[in-house]
PDB file of C-alpha atoms in Angstrom:
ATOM      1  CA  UNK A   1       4.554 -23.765  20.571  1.00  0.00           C
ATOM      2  CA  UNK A   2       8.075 -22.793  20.793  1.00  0.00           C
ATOM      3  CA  UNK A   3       9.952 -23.130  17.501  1.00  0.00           C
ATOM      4  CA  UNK A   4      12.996 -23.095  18.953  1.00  0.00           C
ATOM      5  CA  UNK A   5      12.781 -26.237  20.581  1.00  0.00           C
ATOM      6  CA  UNK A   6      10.056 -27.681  17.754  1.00  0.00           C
ATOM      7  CA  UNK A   7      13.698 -27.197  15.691  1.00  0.00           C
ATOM      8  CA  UNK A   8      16.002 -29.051  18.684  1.00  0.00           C
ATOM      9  CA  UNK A   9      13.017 -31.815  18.371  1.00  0.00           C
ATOM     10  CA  UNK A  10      13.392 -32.359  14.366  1.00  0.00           C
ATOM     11  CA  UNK A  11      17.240 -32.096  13.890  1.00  0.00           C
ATOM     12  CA  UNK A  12      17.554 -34.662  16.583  1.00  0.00           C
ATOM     13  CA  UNK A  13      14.896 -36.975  15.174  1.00  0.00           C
ATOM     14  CA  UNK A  14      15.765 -36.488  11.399  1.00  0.00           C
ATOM     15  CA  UNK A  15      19.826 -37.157  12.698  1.00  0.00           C
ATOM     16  CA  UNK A  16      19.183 -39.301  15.253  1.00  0.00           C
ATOM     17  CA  UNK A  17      22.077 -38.479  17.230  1.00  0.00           C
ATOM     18  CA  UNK A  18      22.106 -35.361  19.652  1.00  0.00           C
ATOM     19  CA  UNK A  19      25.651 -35.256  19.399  1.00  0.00           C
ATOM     20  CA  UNK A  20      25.087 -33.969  15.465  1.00  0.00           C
ATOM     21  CA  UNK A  21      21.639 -31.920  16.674  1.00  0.00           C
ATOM     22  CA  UNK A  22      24.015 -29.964  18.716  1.00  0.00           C
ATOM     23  CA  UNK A  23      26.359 -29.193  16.094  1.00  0.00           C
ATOM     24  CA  UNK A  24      23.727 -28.111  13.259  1.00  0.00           C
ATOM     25  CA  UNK A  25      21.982 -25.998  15.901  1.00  0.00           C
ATOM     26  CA  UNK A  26      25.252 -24.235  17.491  1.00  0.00           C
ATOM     27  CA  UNK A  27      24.285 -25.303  20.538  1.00  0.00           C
ATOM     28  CA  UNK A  28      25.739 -27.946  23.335  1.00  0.00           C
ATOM     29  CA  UNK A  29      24.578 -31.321  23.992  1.00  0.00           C
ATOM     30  CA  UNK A  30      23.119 -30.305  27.042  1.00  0.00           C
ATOM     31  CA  UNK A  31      20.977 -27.786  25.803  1.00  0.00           C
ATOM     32  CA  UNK A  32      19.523 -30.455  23.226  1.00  0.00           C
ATOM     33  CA  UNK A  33      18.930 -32.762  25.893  1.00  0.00           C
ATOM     34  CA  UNK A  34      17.343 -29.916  27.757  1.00  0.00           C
ATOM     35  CA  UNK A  35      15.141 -28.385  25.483  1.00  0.00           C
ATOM     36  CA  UNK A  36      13.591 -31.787  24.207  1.00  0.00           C
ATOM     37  CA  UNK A  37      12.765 -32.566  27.675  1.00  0.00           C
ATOM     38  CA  UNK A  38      10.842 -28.923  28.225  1.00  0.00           C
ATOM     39  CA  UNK A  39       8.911 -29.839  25.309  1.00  0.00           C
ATOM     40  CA  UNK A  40       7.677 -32.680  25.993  1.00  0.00           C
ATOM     41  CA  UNK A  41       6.998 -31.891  29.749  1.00  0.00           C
ATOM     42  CA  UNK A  42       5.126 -28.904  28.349  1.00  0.00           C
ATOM     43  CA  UNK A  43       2.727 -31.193  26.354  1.00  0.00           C
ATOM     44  CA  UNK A  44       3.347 -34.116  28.746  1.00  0.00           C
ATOM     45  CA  UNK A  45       3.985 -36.293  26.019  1.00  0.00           C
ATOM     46  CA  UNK A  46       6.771 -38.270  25.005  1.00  0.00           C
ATOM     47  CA  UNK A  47       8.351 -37.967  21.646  1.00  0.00           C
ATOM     48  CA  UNK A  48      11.566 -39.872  21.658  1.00  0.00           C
ATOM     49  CA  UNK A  49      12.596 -42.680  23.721  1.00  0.00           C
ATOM     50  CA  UNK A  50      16.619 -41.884  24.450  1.00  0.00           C
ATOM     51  CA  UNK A  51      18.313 -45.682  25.068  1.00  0.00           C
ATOM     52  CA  UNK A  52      21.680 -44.605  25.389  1.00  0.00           C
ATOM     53  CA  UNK A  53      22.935 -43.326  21.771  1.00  0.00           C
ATOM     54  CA  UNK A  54      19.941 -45.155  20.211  1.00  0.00           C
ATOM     55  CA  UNK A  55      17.231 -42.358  19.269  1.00  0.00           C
ATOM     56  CA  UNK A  56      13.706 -44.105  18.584  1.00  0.00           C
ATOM     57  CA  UNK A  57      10.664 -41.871  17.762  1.00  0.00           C
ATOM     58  CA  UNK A  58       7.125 -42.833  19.250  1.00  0.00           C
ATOM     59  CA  UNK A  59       3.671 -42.343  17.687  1.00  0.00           C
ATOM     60  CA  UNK A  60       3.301 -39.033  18.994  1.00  0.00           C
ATOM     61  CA  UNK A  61       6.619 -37.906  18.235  1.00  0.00           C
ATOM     62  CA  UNK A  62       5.925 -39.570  14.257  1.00  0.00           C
ATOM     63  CA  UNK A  63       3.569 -37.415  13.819  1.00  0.00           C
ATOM     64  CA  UNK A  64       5.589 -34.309  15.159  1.00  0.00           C
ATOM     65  CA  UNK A  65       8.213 -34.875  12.808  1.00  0.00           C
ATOM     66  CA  UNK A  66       6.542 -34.984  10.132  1.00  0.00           C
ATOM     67  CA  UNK A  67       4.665 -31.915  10.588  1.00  0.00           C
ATOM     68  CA  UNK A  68       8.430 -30.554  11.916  1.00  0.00           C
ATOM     69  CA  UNK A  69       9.283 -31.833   8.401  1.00  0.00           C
ATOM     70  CA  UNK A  70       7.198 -29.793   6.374  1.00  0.00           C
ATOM     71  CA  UNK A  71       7.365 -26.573   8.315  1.00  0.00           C
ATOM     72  CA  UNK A  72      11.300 -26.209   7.919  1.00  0.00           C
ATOM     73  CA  UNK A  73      11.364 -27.255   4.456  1.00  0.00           C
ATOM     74  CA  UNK A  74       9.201 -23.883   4.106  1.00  0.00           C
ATOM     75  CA  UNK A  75      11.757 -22.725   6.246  1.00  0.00           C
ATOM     76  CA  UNK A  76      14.476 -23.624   3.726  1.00  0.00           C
ATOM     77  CA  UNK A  77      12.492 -22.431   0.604  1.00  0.00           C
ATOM     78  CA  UNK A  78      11.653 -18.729   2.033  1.00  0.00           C
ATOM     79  CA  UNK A  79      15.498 -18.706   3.202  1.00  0.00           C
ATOM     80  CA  UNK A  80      16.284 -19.747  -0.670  1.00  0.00           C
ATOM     81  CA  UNK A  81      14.049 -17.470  -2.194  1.00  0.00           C
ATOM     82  CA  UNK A  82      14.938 -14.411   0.219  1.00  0.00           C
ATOM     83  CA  UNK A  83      18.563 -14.836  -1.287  1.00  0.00           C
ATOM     84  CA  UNK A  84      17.296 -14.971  -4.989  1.00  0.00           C
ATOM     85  CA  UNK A  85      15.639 -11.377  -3.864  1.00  0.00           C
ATOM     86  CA  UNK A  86      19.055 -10.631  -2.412  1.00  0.00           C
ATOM     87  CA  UNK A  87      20.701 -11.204  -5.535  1.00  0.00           C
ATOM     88  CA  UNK A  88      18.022  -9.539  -7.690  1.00  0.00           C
ATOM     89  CA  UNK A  89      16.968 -13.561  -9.457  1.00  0.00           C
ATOM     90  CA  UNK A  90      13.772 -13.772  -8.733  1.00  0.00           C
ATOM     91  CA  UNK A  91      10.408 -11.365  -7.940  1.00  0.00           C
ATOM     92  CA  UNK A  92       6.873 -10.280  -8.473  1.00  0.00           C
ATOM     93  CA  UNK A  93       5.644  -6.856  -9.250  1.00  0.00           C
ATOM     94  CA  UNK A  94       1.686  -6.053  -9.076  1.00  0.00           C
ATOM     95  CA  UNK A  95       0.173  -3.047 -10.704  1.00  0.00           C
ATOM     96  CA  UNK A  96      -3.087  -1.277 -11.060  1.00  0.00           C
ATOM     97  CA  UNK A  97      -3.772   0.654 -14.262  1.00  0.00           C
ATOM     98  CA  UNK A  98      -6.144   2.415 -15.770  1.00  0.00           C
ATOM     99  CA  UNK A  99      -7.443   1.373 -19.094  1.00  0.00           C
ATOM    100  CA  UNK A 100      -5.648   4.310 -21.114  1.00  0.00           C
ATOM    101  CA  UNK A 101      -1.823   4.102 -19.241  1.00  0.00           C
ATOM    102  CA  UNK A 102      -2.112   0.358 -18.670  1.00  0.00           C
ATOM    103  CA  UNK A 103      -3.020  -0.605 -22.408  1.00  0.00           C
ATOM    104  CA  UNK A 104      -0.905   2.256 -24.540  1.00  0.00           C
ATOM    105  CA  UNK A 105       1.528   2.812 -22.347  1.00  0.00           C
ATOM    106  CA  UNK A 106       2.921   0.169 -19.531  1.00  0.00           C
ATOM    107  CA  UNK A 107       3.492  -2.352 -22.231  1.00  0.00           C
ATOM    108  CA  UNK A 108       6.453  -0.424 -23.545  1.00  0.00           C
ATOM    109  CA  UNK A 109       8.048   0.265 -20.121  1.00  0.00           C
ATOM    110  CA  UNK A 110       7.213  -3.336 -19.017  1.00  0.00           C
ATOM    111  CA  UNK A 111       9.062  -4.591 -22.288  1.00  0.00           C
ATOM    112  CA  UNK A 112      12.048  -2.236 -22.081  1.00  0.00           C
ATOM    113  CA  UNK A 113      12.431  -3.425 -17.835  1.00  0.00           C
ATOM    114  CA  UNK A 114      11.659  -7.618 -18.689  1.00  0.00           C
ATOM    115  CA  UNK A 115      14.729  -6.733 -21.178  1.00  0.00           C
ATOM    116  CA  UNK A 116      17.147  -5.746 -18.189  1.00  0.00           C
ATOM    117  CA  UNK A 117      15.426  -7.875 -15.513  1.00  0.00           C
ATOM    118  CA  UNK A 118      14.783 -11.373 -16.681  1.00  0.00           C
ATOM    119  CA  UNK A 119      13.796 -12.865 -13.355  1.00  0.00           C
ATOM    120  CA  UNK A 120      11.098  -9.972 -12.207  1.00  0.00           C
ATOM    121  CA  UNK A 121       7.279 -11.076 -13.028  1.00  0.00           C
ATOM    122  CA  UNK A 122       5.328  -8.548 -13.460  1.00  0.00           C
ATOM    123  CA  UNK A 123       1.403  -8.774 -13.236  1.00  0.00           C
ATOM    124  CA  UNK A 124      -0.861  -5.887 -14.799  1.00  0.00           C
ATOM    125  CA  UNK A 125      -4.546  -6.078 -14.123  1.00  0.00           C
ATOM    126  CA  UNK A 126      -7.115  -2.620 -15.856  1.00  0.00           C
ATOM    127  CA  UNK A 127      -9.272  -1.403 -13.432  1.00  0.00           C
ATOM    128  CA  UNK A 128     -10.981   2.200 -12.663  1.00  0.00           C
ATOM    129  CA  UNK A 129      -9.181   4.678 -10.561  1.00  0.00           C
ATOM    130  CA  UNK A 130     -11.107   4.651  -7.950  1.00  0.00           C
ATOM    131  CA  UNK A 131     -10.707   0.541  -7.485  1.00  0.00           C
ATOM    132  CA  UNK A 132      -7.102   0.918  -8.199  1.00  0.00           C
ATOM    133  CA  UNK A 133      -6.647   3.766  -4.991  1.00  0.00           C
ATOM    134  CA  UNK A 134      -8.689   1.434  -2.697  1.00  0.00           C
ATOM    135  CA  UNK A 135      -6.468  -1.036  -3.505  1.00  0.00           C
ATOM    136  CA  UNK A 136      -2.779   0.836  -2.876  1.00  0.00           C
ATOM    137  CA  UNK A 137      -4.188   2.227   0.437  1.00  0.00           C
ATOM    138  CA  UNK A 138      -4.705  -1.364   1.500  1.00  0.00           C
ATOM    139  CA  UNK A 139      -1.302  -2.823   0.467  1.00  0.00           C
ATOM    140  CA  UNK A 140      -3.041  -4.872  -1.908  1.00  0.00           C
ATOM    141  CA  UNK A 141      -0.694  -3.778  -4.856  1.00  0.00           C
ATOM    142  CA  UNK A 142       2.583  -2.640  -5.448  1.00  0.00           C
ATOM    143  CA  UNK A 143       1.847   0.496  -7.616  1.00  0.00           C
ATOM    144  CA  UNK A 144      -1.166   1.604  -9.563  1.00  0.00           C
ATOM    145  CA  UNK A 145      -1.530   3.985 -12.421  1.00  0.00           C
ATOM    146  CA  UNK A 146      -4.278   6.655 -12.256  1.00  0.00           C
ATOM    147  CA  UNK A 147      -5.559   9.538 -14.536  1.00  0.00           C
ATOM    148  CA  UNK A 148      -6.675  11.717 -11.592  1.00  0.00           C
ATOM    149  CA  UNK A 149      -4.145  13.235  -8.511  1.00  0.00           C
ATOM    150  CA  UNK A 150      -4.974  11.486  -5.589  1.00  0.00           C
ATOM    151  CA  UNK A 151      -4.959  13.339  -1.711  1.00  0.00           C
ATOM    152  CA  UNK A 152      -4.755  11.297   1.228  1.00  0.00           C
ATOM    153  CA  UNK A 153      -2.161  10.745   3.375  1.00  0.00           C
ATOM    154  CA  UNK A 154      -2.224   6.518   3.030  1.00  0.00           C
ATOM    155  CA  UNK A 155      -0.772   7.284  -0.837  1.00  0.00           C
ATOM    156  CA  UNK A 156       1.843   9.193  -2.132  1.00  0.00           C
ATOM    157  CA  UNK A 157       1.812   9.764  -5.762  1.00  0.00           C
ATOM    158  CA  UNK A 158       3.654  11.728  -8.359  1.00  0.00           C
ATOM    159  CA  UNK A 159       2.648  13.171 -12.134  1.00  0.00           C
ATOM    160  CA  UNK A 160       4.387  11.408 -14.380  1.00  0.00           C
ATOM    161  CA  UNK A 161       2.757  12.100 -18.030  1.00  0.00           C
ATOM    162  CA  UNK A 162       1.058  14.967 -19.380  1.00  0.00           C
ATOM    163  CA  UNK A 163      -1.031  14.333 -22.697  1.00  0.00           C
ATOM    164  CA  UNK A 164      -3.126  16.400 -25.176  1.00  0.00           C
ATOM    165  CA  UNK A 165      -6.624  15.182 -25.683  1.00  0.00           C
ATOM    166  CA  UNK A 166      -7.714  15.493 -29.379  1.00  0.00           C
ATOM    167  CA  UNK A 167     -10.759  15.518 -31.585  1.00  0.00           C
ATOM    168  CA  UNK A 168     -10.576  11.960 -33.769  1.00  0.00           C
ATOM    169  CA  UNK A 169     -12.552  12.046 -36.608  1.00  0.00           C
ATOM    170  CA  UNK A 170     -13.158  10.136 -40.137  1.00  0.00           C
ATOM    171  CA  UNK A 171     -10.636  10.517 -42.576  1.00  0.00           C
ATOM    172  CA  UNK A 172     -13.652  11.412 -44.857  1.00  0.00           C
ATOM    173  CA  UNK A 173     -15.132  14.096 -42.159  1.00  0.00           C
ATOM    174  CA  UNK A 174     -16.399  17.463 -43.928  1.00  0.00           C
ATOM    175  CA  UNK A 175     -13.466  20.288 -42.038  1.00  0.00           C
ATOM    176  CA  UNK A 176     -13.443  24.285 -42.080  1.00  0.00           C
ATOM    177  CA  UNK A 177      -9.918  23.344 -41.392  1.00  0.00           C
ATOM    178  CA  UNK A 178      -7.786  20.195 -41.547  1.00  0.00           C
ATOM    179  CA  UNK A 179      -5.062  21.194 -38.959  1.00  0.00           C
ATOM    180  CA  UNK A 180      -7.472  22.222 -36.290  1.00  0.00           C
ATOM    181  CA  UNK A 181     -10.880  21.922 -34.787  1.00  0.00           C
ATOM    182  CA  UNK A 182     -13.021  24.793 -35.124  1.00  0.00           C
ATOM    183  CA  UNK A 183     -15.891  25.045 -32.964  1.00  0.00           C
ATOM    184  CA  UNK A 184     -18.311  24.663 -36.207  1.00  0.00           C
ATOM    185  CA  UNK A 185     -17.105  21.591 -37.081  1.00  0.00           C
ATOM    186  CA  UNK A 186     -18.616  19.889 -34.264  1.00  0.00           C
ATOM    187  CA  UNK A 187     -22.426  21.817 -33.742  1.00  0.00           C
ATOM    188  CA  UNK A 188     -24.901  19.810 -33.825  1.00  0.00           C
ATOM    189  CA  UNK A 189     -22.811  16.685 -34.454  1.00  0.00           C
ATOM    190  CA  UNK A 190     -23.018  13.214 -32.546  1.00  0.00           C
ATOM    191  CA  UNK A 191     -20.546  12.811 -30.238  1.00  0.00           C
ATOM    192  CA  UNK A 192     -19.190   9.458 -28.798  1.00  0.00           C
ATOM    193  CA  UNK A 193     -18.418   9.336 -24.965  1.00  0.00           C
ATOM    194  CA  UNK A 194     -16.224   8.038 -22.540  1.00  0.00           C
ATOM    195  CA  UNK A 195     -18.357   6.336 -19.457  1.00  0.00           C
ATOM    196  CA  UNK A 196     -19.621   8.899 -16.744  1.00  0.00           C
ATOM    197  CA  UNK A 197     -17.258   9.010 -13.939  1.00  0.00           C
ATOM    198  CA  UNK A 198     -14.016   8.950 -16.303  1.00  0.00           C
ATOM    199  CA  UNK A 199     -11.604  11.725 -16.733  1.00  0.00           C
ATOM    200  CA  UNK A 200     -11.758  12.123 -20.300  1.00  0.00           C
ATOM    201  CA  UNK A 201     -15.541  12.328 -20.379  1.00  0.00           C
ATOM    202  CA  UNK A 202     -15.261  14.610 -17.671  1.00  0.00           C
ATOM    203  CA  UNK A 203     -13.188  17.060 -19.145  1.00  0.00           C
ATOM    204  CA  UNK A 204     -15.302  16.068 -22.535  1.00  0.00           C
ATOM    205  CA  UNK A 205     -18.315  17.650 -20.850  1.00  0.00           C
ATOM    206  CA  UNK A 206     -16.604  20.782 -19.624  1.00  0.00           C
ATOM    207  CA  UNK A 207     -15.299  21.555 -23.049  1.00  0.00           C
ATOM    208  CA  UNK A 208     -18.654  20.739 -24.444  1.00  0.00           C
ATOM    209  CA  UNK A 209     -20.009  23.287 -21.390  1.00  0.00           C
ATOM    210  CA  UNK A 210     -18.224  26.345 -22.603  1.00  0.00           C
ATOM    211  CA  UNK A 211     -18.581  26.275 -25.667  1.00  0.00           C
ATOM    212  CA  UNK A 212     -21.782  25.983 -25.148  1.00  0.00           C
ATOM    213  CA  UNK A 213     -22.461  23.321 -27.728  1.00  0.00           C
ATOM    214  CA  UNK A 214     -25.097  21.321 -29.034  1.00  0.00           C
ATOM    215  CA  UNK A 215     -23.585  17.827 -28.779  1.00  0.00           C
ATOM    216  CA  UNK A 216     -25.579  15.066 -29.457  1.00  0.00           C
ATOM    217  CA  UNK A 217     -24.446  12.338 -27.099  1.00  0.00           C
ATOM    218  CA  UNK A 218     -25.734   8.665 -28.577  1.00  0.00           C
ATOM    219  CA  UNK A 219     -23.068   6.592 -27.175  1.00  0.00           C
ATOM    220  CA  UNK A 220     -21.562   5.783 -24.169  1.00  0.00           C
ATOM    221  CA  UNK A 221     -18.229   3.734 -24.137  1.00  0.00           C
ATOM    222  CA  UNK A 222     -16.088   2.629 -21.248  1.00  0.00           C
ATOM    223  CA  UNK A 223     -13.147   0.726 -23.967  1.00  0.00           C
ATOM    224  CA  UNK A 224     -10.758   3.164 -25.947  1.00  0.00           C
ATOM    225  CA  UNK A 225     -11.055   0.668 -28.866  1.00  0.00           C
ATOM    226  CA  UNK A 226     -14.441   0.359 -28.972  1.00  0.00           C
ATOM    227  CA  UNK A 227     -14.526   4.217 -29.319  1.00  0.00           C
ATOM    228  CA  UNK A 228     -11.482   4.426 -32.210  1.00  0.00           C
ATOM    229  CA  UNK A 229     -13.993   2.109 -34.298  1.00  0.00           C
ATOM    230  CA  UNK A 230     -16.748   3.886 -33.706  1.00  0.00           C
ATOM    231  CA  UNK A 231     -15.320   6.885 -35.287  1.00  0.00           C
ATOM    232  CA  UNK A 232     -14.326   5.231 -38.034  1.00  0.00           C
ATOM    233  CA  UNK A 233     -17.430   3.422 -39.052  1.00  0.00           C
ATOM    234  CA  UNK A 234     -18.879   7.171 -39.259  1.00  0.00           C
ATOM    235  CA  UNK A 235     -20.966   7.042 -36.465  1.00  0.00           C
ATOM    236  CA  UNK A 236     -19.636  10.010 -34.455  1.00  0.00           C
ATOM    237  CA  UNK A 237     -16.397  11.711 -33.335  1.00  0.00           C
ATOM    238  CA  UNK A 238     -15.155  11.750 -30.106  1.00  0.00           C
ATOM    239  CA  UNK A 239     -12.642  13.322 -27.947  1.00  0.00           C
ATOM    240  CA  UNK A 240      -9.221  11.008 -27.126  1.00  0.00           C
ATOM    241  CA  UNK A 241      -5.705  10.905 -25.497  1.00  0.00           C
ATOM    242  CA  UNK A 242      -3.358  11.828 -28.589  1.00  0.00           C
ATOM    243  CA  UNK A 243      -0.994   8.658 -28.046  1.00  0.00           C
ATOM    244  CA  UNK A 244      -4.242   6.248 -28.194  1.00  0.00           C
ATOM    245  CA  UNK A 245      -4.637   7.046 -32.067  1.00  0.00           C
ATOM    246  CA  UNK A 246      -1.412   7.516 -33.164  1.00  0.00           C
ATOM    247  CA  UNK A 247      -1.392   3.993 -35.203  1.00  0.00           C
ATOM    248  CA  UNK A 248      -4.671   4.716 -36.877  1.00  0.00           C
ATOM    249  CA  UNK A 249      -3.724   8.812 -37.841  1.00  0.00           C
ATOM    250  CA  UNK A 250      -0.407   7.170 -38.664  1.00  0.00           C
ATOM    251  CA  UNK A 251      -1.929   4.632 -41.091  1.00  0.00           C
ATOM    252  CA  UNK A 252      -4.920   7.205 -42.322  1.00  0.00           C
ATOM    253  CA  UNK A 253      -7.733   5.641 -40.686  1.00  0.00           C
ATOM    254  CA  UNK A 254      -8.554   8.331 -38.416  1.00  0.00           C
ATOM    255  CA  UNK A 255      -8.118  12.608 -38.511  1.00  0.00           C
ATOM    256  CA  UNK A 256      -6.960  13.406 -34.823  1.00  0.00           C
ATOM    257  CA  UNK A 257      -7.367  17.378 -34.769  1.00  0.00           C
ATOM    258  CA  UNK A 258      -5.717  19.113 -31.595  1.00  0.00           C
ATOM    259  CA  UNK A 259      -8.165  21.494 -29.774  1.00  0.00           C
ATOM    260  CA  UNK A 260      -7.337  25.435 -28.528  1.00  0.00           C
ATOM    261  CA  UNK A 261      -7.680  24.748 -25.150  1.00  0.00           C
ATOM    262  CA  UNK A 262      -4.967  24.615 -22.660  1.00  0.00           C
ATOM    263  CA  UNK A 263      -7.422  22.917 -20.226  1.00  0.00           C
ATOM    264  CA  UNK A 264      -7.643  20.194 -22.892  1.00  0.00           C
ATOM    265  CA  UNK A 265      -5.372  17.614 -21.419  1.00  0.00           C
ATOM    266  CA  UNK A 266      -5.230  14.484 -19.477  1.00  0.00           C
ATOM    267  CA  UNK A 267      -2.591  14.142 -16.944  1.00  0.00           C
ATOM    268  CA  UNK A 268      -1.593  10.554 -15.308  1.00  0.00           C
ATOM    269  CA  UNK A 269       0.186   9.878 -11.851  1.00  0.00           C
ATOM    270  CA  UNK A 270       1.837   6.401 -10.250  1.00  0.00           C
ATOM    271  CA  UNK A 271       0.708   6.053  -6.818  1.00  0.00           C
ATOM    272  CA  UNK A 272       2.218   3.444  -4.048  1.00  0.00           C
ATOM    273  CA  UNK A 273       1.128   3.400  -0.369  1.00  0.00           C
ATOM    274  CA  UNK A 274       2.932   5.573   1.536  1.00  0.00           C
ATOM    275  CA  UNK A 275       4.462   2.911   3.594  1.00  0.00           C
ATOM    276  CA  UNK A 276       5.184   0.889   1.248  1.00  0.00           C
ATOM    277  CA  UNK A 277       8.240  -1.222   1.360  1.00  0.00           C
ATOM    278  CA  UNK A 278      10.607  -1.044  -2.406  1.00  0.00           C
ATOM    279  CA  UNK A 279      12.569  -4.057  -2.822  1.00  0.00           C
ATOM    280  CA  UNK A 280      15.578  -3.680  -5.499  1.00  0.00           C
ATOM    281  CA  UNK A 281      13.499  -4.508  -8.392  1.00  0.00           C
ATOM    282  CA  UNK A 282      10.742  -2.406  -7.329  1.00  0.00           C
ATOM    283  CA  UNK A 283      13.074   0.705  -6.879  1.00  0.00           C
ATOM    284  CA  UNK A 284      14.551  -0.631 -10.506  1.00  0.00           C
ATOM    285  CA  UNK A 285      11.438  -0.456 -12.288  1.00  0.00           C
ATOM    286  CA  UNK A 286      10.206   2.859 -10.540  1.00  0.00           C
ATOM    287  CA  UNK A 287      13.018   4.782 -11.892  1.00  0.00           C
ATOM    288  CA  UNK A 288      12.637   3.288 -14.853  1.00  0.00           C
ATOM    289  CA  UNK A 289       8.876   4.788 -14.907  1.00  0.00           C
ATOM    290  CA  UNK A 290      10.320   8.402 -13.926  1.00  0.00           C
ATOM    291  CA  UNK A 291      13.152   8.005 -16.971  1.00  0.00           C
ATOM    292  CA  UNK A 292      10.120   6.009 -19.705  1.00  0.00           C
ATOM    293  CA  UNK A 293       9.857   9.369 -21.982  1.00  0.00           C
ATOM    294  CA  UNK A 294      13.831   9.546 -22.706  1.00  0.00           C
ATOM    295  CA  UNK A 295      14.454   5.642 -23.015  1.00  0.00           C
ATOM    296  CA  UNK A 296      11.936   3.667 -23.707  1.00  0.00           C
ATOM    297  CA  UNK A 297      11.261   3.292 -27.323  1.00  0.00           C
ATOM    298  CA  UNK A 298       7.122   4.253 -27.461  1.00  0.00           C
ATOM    299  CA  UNK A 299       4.728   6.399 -28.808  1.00  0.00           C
ATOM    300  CA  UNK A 300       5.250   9.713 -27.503  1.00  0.00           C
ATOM    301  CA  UNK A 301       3.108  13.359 -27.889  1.00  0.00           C
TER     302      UNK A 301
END
């Protein structure tokens, strides 16, 4: 169907005049009368009887116009809300996080941006790396938060926090030392794990590997939380991003002990596709990302 004349069709029904058709459409009278007749010869179908200036709509045309009706009222509302984009009102953000980023950190930066950007929704959904690149290579999401660098060309990506992993611990735990791990501390003792597949546990295992440890591994745990309480009921230790236990080593609840390792870290990158379009309020909160560590009031290493 063509629109163009769909629209000649509806302004002269829902005016009934052609005269005032013309006039909201830019057009002559002519051309109305023109393009209403090449519609309805191309359907062979009459839509509006014309008795001089008296404009009468038959069935067929009834039920045109009100289909006409509700496809430029859409029309009207994506017109509306292009200009609330235009003025920066109105708009959605969608982002993929990890569990880590998206539950210690992305709070605090989407606080600090809702507080300059009142109109901007902002939807956050946890999911695994891997689920969160699959969905940025298909457009599915505006930006996703990962704890791994990711290499292909549908994604660019850039580091944006570096983060010691520590050794959390009862505040009760027997220590050689209490501002450091020693290696003797942890022989022979159970050690709580992230899930297999995850970054931390990853690195977890090659720390274990050379130091060629006897780790007792009785518990697997894909939640952060889950592994914080853990600890503290005595049931383990575990290794941790710093930042994720800095309320409960704050408040006593938990030793975090940093580790001599310089391969002992967890490093996190935003990702977008690489064709991905950045409306104002996207570019807005993606500087905002790139600036967090200087102005956003959060727990920092």
């Amino acid at each position: 169907m063509n629109l163009y004349h769909l629209k000649t069709f509806y302004y002269t029904a829902k005016c009934k005049s052609l005269t005032k058709a013309a006039d909201l459409l830019c057009i002559t009278q002519p051309a109305v009368t023109k393009q209403i007749k090449q519609l309805q010869r191309y359907y062979d179908l009459k839509f509006l009887d014309i008795i001089g200036k008296k404009i009468i709509l038959t069935d067929a045309g009834e039920r045109l116009y009100s289909i006409a009706d509700k496809i430029f009222d859409m029309e009207s509302q994506a017109e509306e809300s292009i200009r609330d984009f235009q003025h920066f009102n109105k708009g959605k953000i969608s982002i993929l996080s990890c569990e880590s980023f998206g539950a210690y950190y992305l709070p605090y930066i989407i606080k600090y941006y809702n507080k300059q950007n009142k109109g901007i929704n902002i939807s956050m959904t946890i999911r695994h790396n891997e689920n969160i690149i699959e969905n940025i290579a298909e457009l599915n999401n505006d930006l996703g938060f990962v704890s791994k660098p990711v290499q292909t060309p549908k994604i660019s990506g850039q580091e944006i926090l570096e983060d010691n992993i520590v050794c959390i611990v009862p505040n009760n735990y027997p220590l050689t030392r209490k501002d450091r791990l020693e290696i003797a501390d942890i022989k022979g003792r159970d050690i709580i794990v992230h899930e297999k597949g995850s970054v931390t546990r990853k690195i977890t295992e090659s720390f274990i590997e050379r130091n060629n440890l006897d780790a007792n591994i009785h518990y697997e745990i894909s939640n952060n939380e889950a592994i914080k309480r853990l600890v503290e009921q005595g049931l383990g230790i575990a290794f941790i991003s710093n930042n994720i236990v800095s309320e409960e080593v704050k408040t006593g609840r938990l030793l975090a002990l940093p580790v001599e390792d310089k391969d002992f870290k967890r490093k996190y990158y935003m990702i977008h596709h690489s064709d991905k379009y950045f409306s104002k309020p996207l570019k807005d909160f993606l500087e905002l990302v790139r600036q967090w560590p200087s102005i956003c009031p959060m727990p920092m290493s």
